[in-house]
Coordinates of C-alpha atoms in Angstrom, one line a residue:
Chain A
M226 CA 259.0 69.9 14.6
K227 CA 255.8 70.0 16.5
F228 CA 252.5 71.0 14.8
N229 CA 249.0 71.4 16.0
A230 CA 247.7 71.7 12.4
L231 CA 248.6 70.7 8.9
V232 CA 247.6 73.1 6.1
F233 CA 247.6 71.5 2.6
D234 CA 247.8 73.0 -0.9
A235 CA 245.3 71.1 -3.1
Y236 CA 246.2 71.0 -6.8
G237 CA 249.4 69.0 -7.4
T238 CA 249.8 68.4 -3.7
L239 CA 246.8 66.3 -2.7
L240 CA 245.2 66.0 -6.1
D241 CA 247.0 64.6 -9.1
V242 CA 246.5 66.7 -12.3
Q243 CA 247.7 63.7 -14.4
T244 CA 244.2 62.9 -15.7
V245 CA 243.9 66.5 -17.1
I246 CA 247.3 66.0 -18.9
A247 CA 246.1 62.7 -20.3
L248 CA 242.9 64.3 -21.6
C249 CA 244.9 67.1 -23.2
E250 CA 246.8 64.4 -25.1
K251 CA 243.6 62.7 -26.1
L252 CA 242.0 65.9 -27.4
F253 CA 245.2 67.1 -29.1
P254 CA 247.3 64.1 -30.0
G255 CA 251.0 64.7 -29.9
K256 CA 250.4 68.1 -28.2
G257 CA 249.2 67.1 -24.8
A258 CA 252.5 67.6 -22.9
A259 CA 253.1 71.0 -24.5
L260 CA 249.5 72.1 -23.9
S261 CA 249.3 71.1 -20.3
Q262 CA 252.7 72.6 -19.5
S263 CA 251.8 75.9 -21.1
W264 CA 248.3 75.8 -19.6
R265 CA 249.7 75.3 -16.1
A266 CA 252.3 78.0 -16.5
K267 CA 249.8 80.6 -17.7
Q268 CA 247.3 79.6 -15.0
L269 CA 249.9 80.5 -12.3
E270 CA 251.1 83.5 -14.2
Y271 CA 247.6 84.9 -14.4
T272 CA 247.0 84.5 -10.7
W273 CA 250.2 86.5 -10.0
L274 CA 249.6 89.2 -12.6
R275 CA 245.9 89.7 -11.6
S276 CA 247.0 89.9 -7.9
L277 CA 249.6 92.5 -8.6
M278 CA 247.2 94.5 -10.8
G279 CA 244.4 94.2 -8.3
R280 CA 242.1 92.6 -10.9
Y281 CA 241.0 89.3 -9.2
E282 CA 239.0 86.8 -11.2
D283 CA 238.3 83.4 -9.6
F284 CA 240.4 80.4 -10.3
A285 CA 237.8 78.7 -12.5
Q286 CA 237.8 81.8 -14.8
I287 CA 241.6 82.0 -14.8
T288 CA 242.0 78.3 -15.5
A289 CA 239.7 78.6 -18.5
D290 CA 241.4 81.9 -19.7
A291 CA 244.8 80.2 -19.4
L292 CA 243.5 77.2 -21.4
R293 CA 242.3 79.5 -24.2
H294 CA 245.6 81.3 -24.4
A295 CA 247.7 78.2 -24.3
C296 CA 245.7 76.7 -27.2
S297 CA 245.9 79.9 -29.2
A298 CA 249.7 80.1 -28.7
L299 CA 250.1 76.5 -29.8
D300 CA 247.7 77.0 -32.8
L301 CA 245.3 74.4 -31.4
K302 CA 241.6 74.9 -32.2
L303 CA 239.7 74.9 -28.9
E304 CA 236.1 73.9 -29.1
S305 CA 233.7 74.9 -26.3
S306 CA 233.1 71.1 -25.8
H307 CA 236.9 70.8 -25.1
V308 CA 236.7 73.5 -22.4
L309 CA 233.8 71.7 -20.7
Q310 CA 235.6 68.4 -20.8
L311 CA 238.9 69.8 -19.5
M312 CA 237.2 71.8 -16.7
D313 CA 235.2 68.8 -15.8
A314 CA 238.4 66.7 -15.5
Y315 CA 239.5 69.3 -12.9
D316 CA 236.5 68.4 -10.9
R317 CA 237.4 64.7 -10.9
L318 CA 241.1 64.6 -10.1
A319 CA 242.4 61.5 -8.3
P320 CA 244.2 61.9 -5.0
F321 CA 247.8 60.8 -5.0
P322 CA 248.1 57.2 -3.5
D323 CA 250.2 58.5 -0.6
V324 CA 247.5 61.0 0.2
L325 CA 244.8 58.4 0.5
E326 CA 247.1 56.3 2.7
A327 CA 248.4 59.1 4.9
L328 CA 245.5 61.6 5.4
P329 CA 243.3 59.3 7.5
R330 CA 246.2 58.5 9.8
L331 CA 247.0 62.2 10.6
A332 CA 243.8 62.6 12.6
Q333 CA 245.8 64.0 15.6
Y334 CA 246.2 67.2 13.6
K335 CA 243.7 69.7 12.4
R336 CA 243.8 69.1 8.6
V337 CA 242.9 72.0 6.4
I338 CA 243.1 72.8 2.7
L339 CA 244.3 76.3 1.7
S340 CA 244.0 76.7 -2.1
N341 CA 243.9 79.2 -5.0
G342 CA 240.8 77.2 -6.2
S343 CA 237.4 78.7 -6.2
P344 CA 235.1 77.3 -3.5
A345 CA 232.9 75.5 -6.0
M346 CA 235.9 73.9 -7.7
L347 CA 237.5 72.9 -4.4
N348 CA 234.4 71.4 -2.8
T349 CA 233.5 69.4 -5.9
A350 CA 237.1 68.1 -6.3
V351 CA 237.5 67.2 -2.6
K352 CA 234.2 65.4 -2.5
N353 CA 234.9 63.5 -5.8
A354 CA 238.4 62.5 -4.5
G355 CA 236.9 61.1 -1.3
L356 CA 238.9 63.4 1.0
A357 CA 236.0 65.4 2.6
S358 CA 235.8 63.3 5.7
Y359 CA 239.5 63.7 6.5
L360 CA 239.5 67.5 6.4
D361 CA 238.4 70.0 9.0
A362 CA 238.0 72.9 6.6
V363 CA 238.6 73.8 2.9
L364 CA 239.7 77.4 2.7
S365 CA 239.8 79.3 -0.6
V366 CA 241.6 82.6 -1.5
D367 CA 238.3 83.7 -3.0
Q368 CA 237.2 85.3 0.3
I369 CA 240.0 87.9 0.1
K370 CA 240.3 88.1 -3.7
I371 CA 244.1 87.7 -4.0
Y372 CA 246.3 84.7 -4.7
K373 CA 249.2 83.0 -3.2
P374 CA 252.0 83.8 -2.3
D375 CA 250.5 87.1 -0.9
P376 CA 250.9 86.8 2.9
R377 CA 247.2 87.6 3.4
V378 CA 246.4 84.2 1.9
Y379 CA 248.4 82.3 4.5
Q380 CA 246.8 84.4 7.3
L381 CA 243.5 82.9 6.4
A382 CA 244.6 79.6 8.0
I383 CA 245.6 81.4 11.1
D384 CA 242.3 83.2 11.3
R385 CA 240.4 80.0 10.9
L386 CA 242.5 77.8 13.2
G387 CA 243.2 80.3 15.9
V388 CA 246.7 79.0 16.5
D389 CA 250.1 80.7 16.0
K390 CA 252.2 80.4 12.8
A391 CA 254.9 78.3 14.4
S392 CA 252.4 75.5 15.2
I393 CA 251.3 75.1 11.6
G394 CA 253.0 72.7 9.1
F395 CA 252.3 73.9 5.6
V396 CA 252.4 71.2 2.9
S397 CA 252.8 71.8 -0.8
S398 CA 254.3 70.4 -3.9
N399 CA 254.8 73.8 -5.4
Y400 CA 258.1 75.3 -4.3
W401 CA 256.9 78.9 -4.8
D402 CA 254.0 78.2 -2.5
I403 CA 256.4 76.7 0.1
A404 CA 258.5 79.9 -0.3
G405 CA 255.4 82.0 0.4
A406 CA 254.4 79.9 3.4
K407 CA 257.9 80.0 4.9
S408 CA 258.2 83.7 4.2
F409 CA 254.9 84.1 6.1
G410 CA 256.2 82.1 9.1
F411 CA 254.8 78.6 8.7
N412 CA 256.9 75.4 9.0
A413 CA 257.2 74.6 5.3
L414 CA 257.1 71.0 4.2
W415 CA 257.9 70.5 0.5
I416 CA 256.4 67.4 -1.1
N417 CA 258.8 66.7 -4.0
R418 CA 257.5 63.5 -5.7
S419 CA 259.1 64.2 -9.0
G420 CA 262.7 65.2 -8.1
A421 CA 262.1 68.9 -9.0
R422 CA 264.8 71.4 -8.4
P423 CA 264.2 74.1 -5.7
D424 CA 263.6 77.6 -7.0
A425 CA 266.3 80.2 -6.3
L426 CA 264.1 82.5 -4.1
G427 CA 266.4 82.6 -1.2
I428 CA 264.1 80.5 1.0
K429 CA 264.5 76.9 2.0
P430 CA 261.8 74.5 3.3
D431 CA 262.0 73.0 6.8
A432 CA 261.7 69.5 5.3
V433 CA 261.6 67.9 1.9
L434 CA 259.4 64.8 1.7
T435 CA 258.6 62.4 -1.2
G436 CA 255.0 61.9 -0.1
L437 CA 252.5 62.6 2.7
T438 CA 253.3 59.2 4.3
E439 CA 256.6 60.7 5.6
L440 CA 254.7 63.4 7.5
S441 CA 254.2 61.0 10.4
D442 CA 258.0 60.6 10.8
L443 CA 258.6 64.3 11.5
Chain B
M113 CA 245.4 109.4 -29.7
K114 CA 247.2 112.4 -28.4
F115 CA 250.2 112.0 -26.1
N116 CA 252.6 114.4 -24.3
A117 CA 255.0 111.7 -23.4
L118 CA 256.0 108.2 -24.4
V119 CA 257.0 105.7 -21.7
F120 CA 259.0 102.7 -22.9
D121 CA 259.7 99.3 -21.4
A122 CA 263.4 98.4 -22.0
Y123 CA 264.2 94.7 -22.2
G124 CA 262.6 93.1 -25.3
T125 CA 261.0 96.4 -26.3
L126 CA 263.9 98.8 -27.0
L127 CA 266.7 96.3 -26.4
D128 CA 266.9 93.0 -28.2
V129 CA 267.8 90.1 -26.0
Q130 CA 268.8 88.0 -29.0
T131 CA 272.5 88.2 -28.2
V132 CA 272.0 86.7 -24.8
I133 CA 270.1 83.8 -26.5
A134 CA 273.0 83.3 -28.9
L135 CA 275.5 83.3 -26.0
C136 CA 273.4 80.7 -24.2
E137 CA 273.6 78.5 -27.3
K138 CA 277.4 79.1 -27.6
L139 CA 278.0 78.1 -23.9
F140 CA 275.5 75.2 -24.0
P141 CA 275.3 73.9 -27.5
G142 CA 271.9 72.4 -28.4
K143 CA 270.4 73.8 -25.2
G144 CA 270.4 77.5 -25.9
A145 CA 266.8 77.9 -26.8
A146 CA 265.5 75.8 -23.9
L147 CA 267.8 77.6 -21.4
S148 CA 267.0 81.2 -22.6
Q149 CA 263.3 80.4 -22.6
S150 CA 263.4 78.9 -19.1
W151 CA 265.7 81.7 -17.8
R152 CA 263.3 84.4 -19.0
A153 CA 260.3 82.7 -17.6
K154 CA 261.9 82.3 -14.2
Q155 CA 263.2 85.8 -14.3
L156 CA 259.7 87.2 -14.7
E157 CA 258.2 84.6 -12.3
Y158 CA 260.6 85.7 -9.6
T159 CA 259.8 89.4 -10.0
W160 CA 256.1 88.5 -9.5
L161 CA 256.6 86.1 -6.6
R162 CA 259.0 88.4 -4.7
S163 CA 256.6 91.4 -5.2
L164 CA 253.7 89.4 -3.8
M165 CA 255.8 88.1 -0.9
G166 CA 257.2 91.5 -0.2
R167 CA 260.7 90.3 -0.6
Y168 CA 262.3 92.5 -3.2
E169 CA 265.7 91.8 -4.6
D170 CA 267.0 93.9 -7.5
F171 CA 266.7 92.8 -11.1
A172 CA 270.4 91.9 -11.4
Q173 CA 270.1 89.5 -8.5
I174 CA 266.9 88.0 -9.8
T175 CA 268.3 87.6 -13.3
A176 CA 271.3 85.7 -11.9
D177 CA 269.1 83.6 -9.6
A178 CA 266.8 82.7 -12.5
L179 CA 269.8 81.7 -14.6
R180 CA 271.1 79.4 -11.8
H181 CA 267.7 77.8 -11.4
A182 CA 267.2 77.4 -15.2
C183 CA 270.6 75.7 -15.5
S184 CA 269.9 73.4 -12.6
A185 CA 266.5 72.4 -13.9
L186 CA 268.1 71.5 -17.3
D187 CA 271.0 69.7 -15.7
L188 CA 273.5 72.2 -17.2
K189 CA 276.7 72.9 -15.2
L190 CA 276.9 76.7 -14.7
E191 CA 280.4 78.0 -14.1
S192 CA 280.9 81.3 -12.5
S193 CA 282.6 82.5 -15.7
H194 CA 279.3 81.7 -17.5
V195 CA 277.3 83.9 -15.1
L196 CA 279.7 86.8 -15.7
Q197 CA 279.6 86.4 -19.5
L198 CA 275.8 86.2 -19.6
M199 CA 275.3 89.1 -17.2
D200 CA 277.8 91.1 -19.3
A201 CA 275.8 90.3 -22.4
Y202 CA 272.8 91.9 -20.7
D203 CA 274.9 95.1 -20.5
R204 CA 275.6 95.1 -24.2
L205 CA 272.2 94.4 -25.8
A206 CA 271.7 95.9 -29.2
P207 CA 268.6 98.2 -29.8
F208 CA 266.1 96.9 -32.3
P209 CA 266.7 98.5 -35.8
D210 CA 263.2 100.2 -35.6
V211 CA 264.2 101.7 -32.3
L212 CA 267.3 103.4 -33.7
E213 CA 265.3 104.7 -36.6
A214 CA 262.3 105.9 -34.7
L215 CA 263.5 107.2 -31.3
P216 CA 265.4 110.3 -32.6
R217 CA 262.3 111.3 -34.7
L218 CA 260.0 111.3 -31.7
A219 CA 261.6 114.4 -30.1
Q220 CA 258.3 116.2 -29.8
Y221 CA 257.5 113.9 -26.9
K222 CA 259.1 113.4 -23.5
R223 CA 260.7 110.0 -23.9
V224 CA 261.3 108.0 -20.7
I225 CA 262.2 104.4 -19.9
L226 CA 260.3 102.7 -17.1
S227 CA 261.8 99.3 -16.4
N228 CA 262.2 96.4 -13.9
G229 CA 265.9 96.7 -14.5
S230 CA 268.2 97.9 -11.7
P231 CA 269.6 101.4 -12.2
A232 CA 273.1 100.2 -12.8
M233 CA 272.0 97.6 -15.4
L234 CA 269.7 100.1 -17.1
N235 CA 272.2 103.0 -17.3
T236 CA 274.9 100.7 -18.7
A237 CA 272.6 99.1 -21.2
V238 CA 271.1 102.4 -22.4
K239 CA 274.6 104.0 -22.8
N240 CA 276.0 100.9 -24.6
A241 CA 273.0 100.8 -27.0
G242 CA 273.6 104.5 -27.9
L243 CA 270.1 105.5 -26.7
A244 CA 271.0 107.9 -23.8
S245 CA 270.7 111.1 -25.8
Y246 CA 267.2 110.3 -27.0
L247 CA 265.8 109.8 -23.5
D248 CA 264.7 112.4 -20.9
A249 CA 264.8 109.9 -18.0
V250 CA 265.5 106.3 -17.2
L251 CA 263.2 105.2 -14.3
S252 CA 263.7 102.0 -12.4
V253 CA 261.3 100.1 -10.1
D254 CA 264.2 99.9 -7.7
Q255 CA 263.2 103.2 -6.0
I256 CA 260.0 101.6 -4.7
K257 CA 261.2 97.9 -4.4
I258 CA 258.3 96.3 -6.3
Y259 CA 257.9 95.1 -9.8
K260 CA 255.5 95.5 -12.7
P261 CA 252.6 95.2 -13.1
D262 CA 252.0 96.7 -9.6
P263 CA 250.2 100.0 -10.3
R264 CA 252.7 101.9 -8.1
V265 CA 255.3 101.2 -10.8
Y266 CA 253.4 103.0 -13.5
Q267 CA 252.7 105.9 -11.0
L268 CA 256.5 106.5 -11.1
A269 CA 256.2 107.9 -14.6
I270 CA 253.4 110.2 -13.6
D271 CA 255.3 111.5 -10.6
R272 CA 258.4 112.2 -12.8
L273 CA 256.6 113.7 -15.8
G274 CA 253.9 115.6 -13.9
V275 CA 251.3 114.9 -16.6
D276 CA 248.0 112.9 -16.3
K277 CA 247.7 109.3 -17.2
A278 CA 245.6 109.9 -20.3
S279 CA 248.4 111.9 -21.9
I280 CA 250.9 109.1 -21.7
G281 CA 251.5 106.5 -24.4
F282 CA 253.1 103.4 -22.8
V283 CA 255.1 101.2 -25.1
S284 CA 256.0 97.6 -24.4
S285 CA 256.5 94.3 -26.2
N286 CA 255.4 92.4 -23.2
Y287 CA 251.7 91.8 -23.2
W288 CA 251.4 91.5 -19.5
D289 CA 253.2 94.8 -19.1
I290 CA 250.7 96.4 -21.5
A291 CA 247.9 94.9 -19.5
G292 CA 249.4 96.5 -16.3
A293 CA 249.8 99.9 -18.0
K294 CA 246.3 99.8 -19.4
S295 CA 244.8 98.7 -16.1
F296 CA 246.6 101.7 -14.5
G297 CA 245.1 104.1 -17.0
F298 CA 247.8 104.7 -19.7
N299 CA 247.3 104.5 -23.4
A300 CA 248.8 101.0 -24.1
L301 CA 250.7 100.5 -27.3
W302 CA 251.7 96.9 -27.8
I303 CA 254.8 96.3 -30.0
N304 CA 254.3 92.9 -31.4
R305 CA 257.3 92.2 -33.6
S306 CA 257.0 88.4 -33.5
G307 CA 253.3 87.7 -34.0
A308 CA 252.8 86.7 -30.4
R309 CA 249.2 85.9 -29.2
P310 CA 247.7 88.3 -26.7
D311 CA 247.3 87.0 -23.1
A312 CA 243.8 86.3 -21.9
L313 CA 243.8 88.9 -19.1
G314 CA 240.6 90.7 -20.1
I315 CA 242.5 93.8 -21.2
K316 CA 243.2 95.0 -24.7
P317 CA 245.8 97.4 -25.9
D318 CA 244.8 100.7 -27.5
A319 CA 247.1 99.9 -30.5
V320 CA 249.2 97.0 -31.8
L321 CA 252.3 98.0 -33.7
T322 CA 255.0 96.0 -35.4
G323 CA 257.7 98.4 -34.5
L324 CA 258.5 101.9 -33.0
T325 CA 258.4 103.4 -36.5
E326 CA 254.6 103.1 -36.5
L327 CA 254.4 105.4 -33.4
S328 CA 254.5 108.5 -35.6
D329 CA 251.4 107.4 -37.5
L330 CA 249.2 107.3 -34.4

């Protein structure tokens, strides 16, 4: 595979949401795993539902909405101070170790983030994670008000980079995002750090990697 | 509220999926609840993802795909005979008791199903459940190759019934479907038999009922 540019998903791909999970457990002892799993599921679900309904709200709003619903469904009393703490944790996610190691060494490529995150969330998270200097652009779905895997989202990277689809390597840990990118026409590089099973969406990635360090071997 | 027509969701609203859950437990003892929960979540997720990607497959295909993924993710060995048994159970779902009681008494309304199900699945299930004679039409998303909650799905009922949105009462147990129907312009009547918590999608139903028998009180 030959690429001119690498386009990265952010949350779960470059940025490790583990600290949010840990904070869920600290705030709701014994319920952290259930809460963070339900929160994440609802967060994604709401992006898809709002996209199909044509009722966009930005990712910060959706993330807070999903948190409120997840707590309600689990009978957890969510204080407004909890919301602030958990959303603040989203601003301070650590990058995965393989990201910090690999990203500076991939300077021969244009390196771009393409994320569901709102511009404010993304810019803060990227800066706090120390990744800003290794990225040529941070692109948010917010400019078109629809979420992944709508093909118009992946087109944003084409419009910004001015290269053709086949010269882009799209990197994500989320299999459904990989499916959307591959369906659009990108080379799809699935980062599977956790041994997850591929979704049955009839689409296969071009490569499966255990971390960003393997990108330089392609 | 005054309606000329009632439009019903099928799976989980008129038809009880409990027998499928019981069969999951019979085939995979101790794992039935986890499997059926994950299967249902993936079934819905795949309808939304395929709609956004523009890669429609019918609901029978998606249901089988979701089953395969759910078993894989739970490390359960799925035999082809299991797939046949579980898909067959979908054809033989029992109607909820309140449905059998209420549906014949609502003859002053046009009564229509509007479902994600494929035409073959729906027609078999409706016939086996003994509901066919109480319904004026069974409408499937299959004719437009996109799933709920895309507004074009709800438009199917308008096109068939030839009445305006405000004269339709839309009945579903799925809150996200209620949100889609309300967003489209229907009167949205949420059947909440299980005490579920509403989703945080910024949309509220026009009424919350514990069963179809309460429809005649509106």
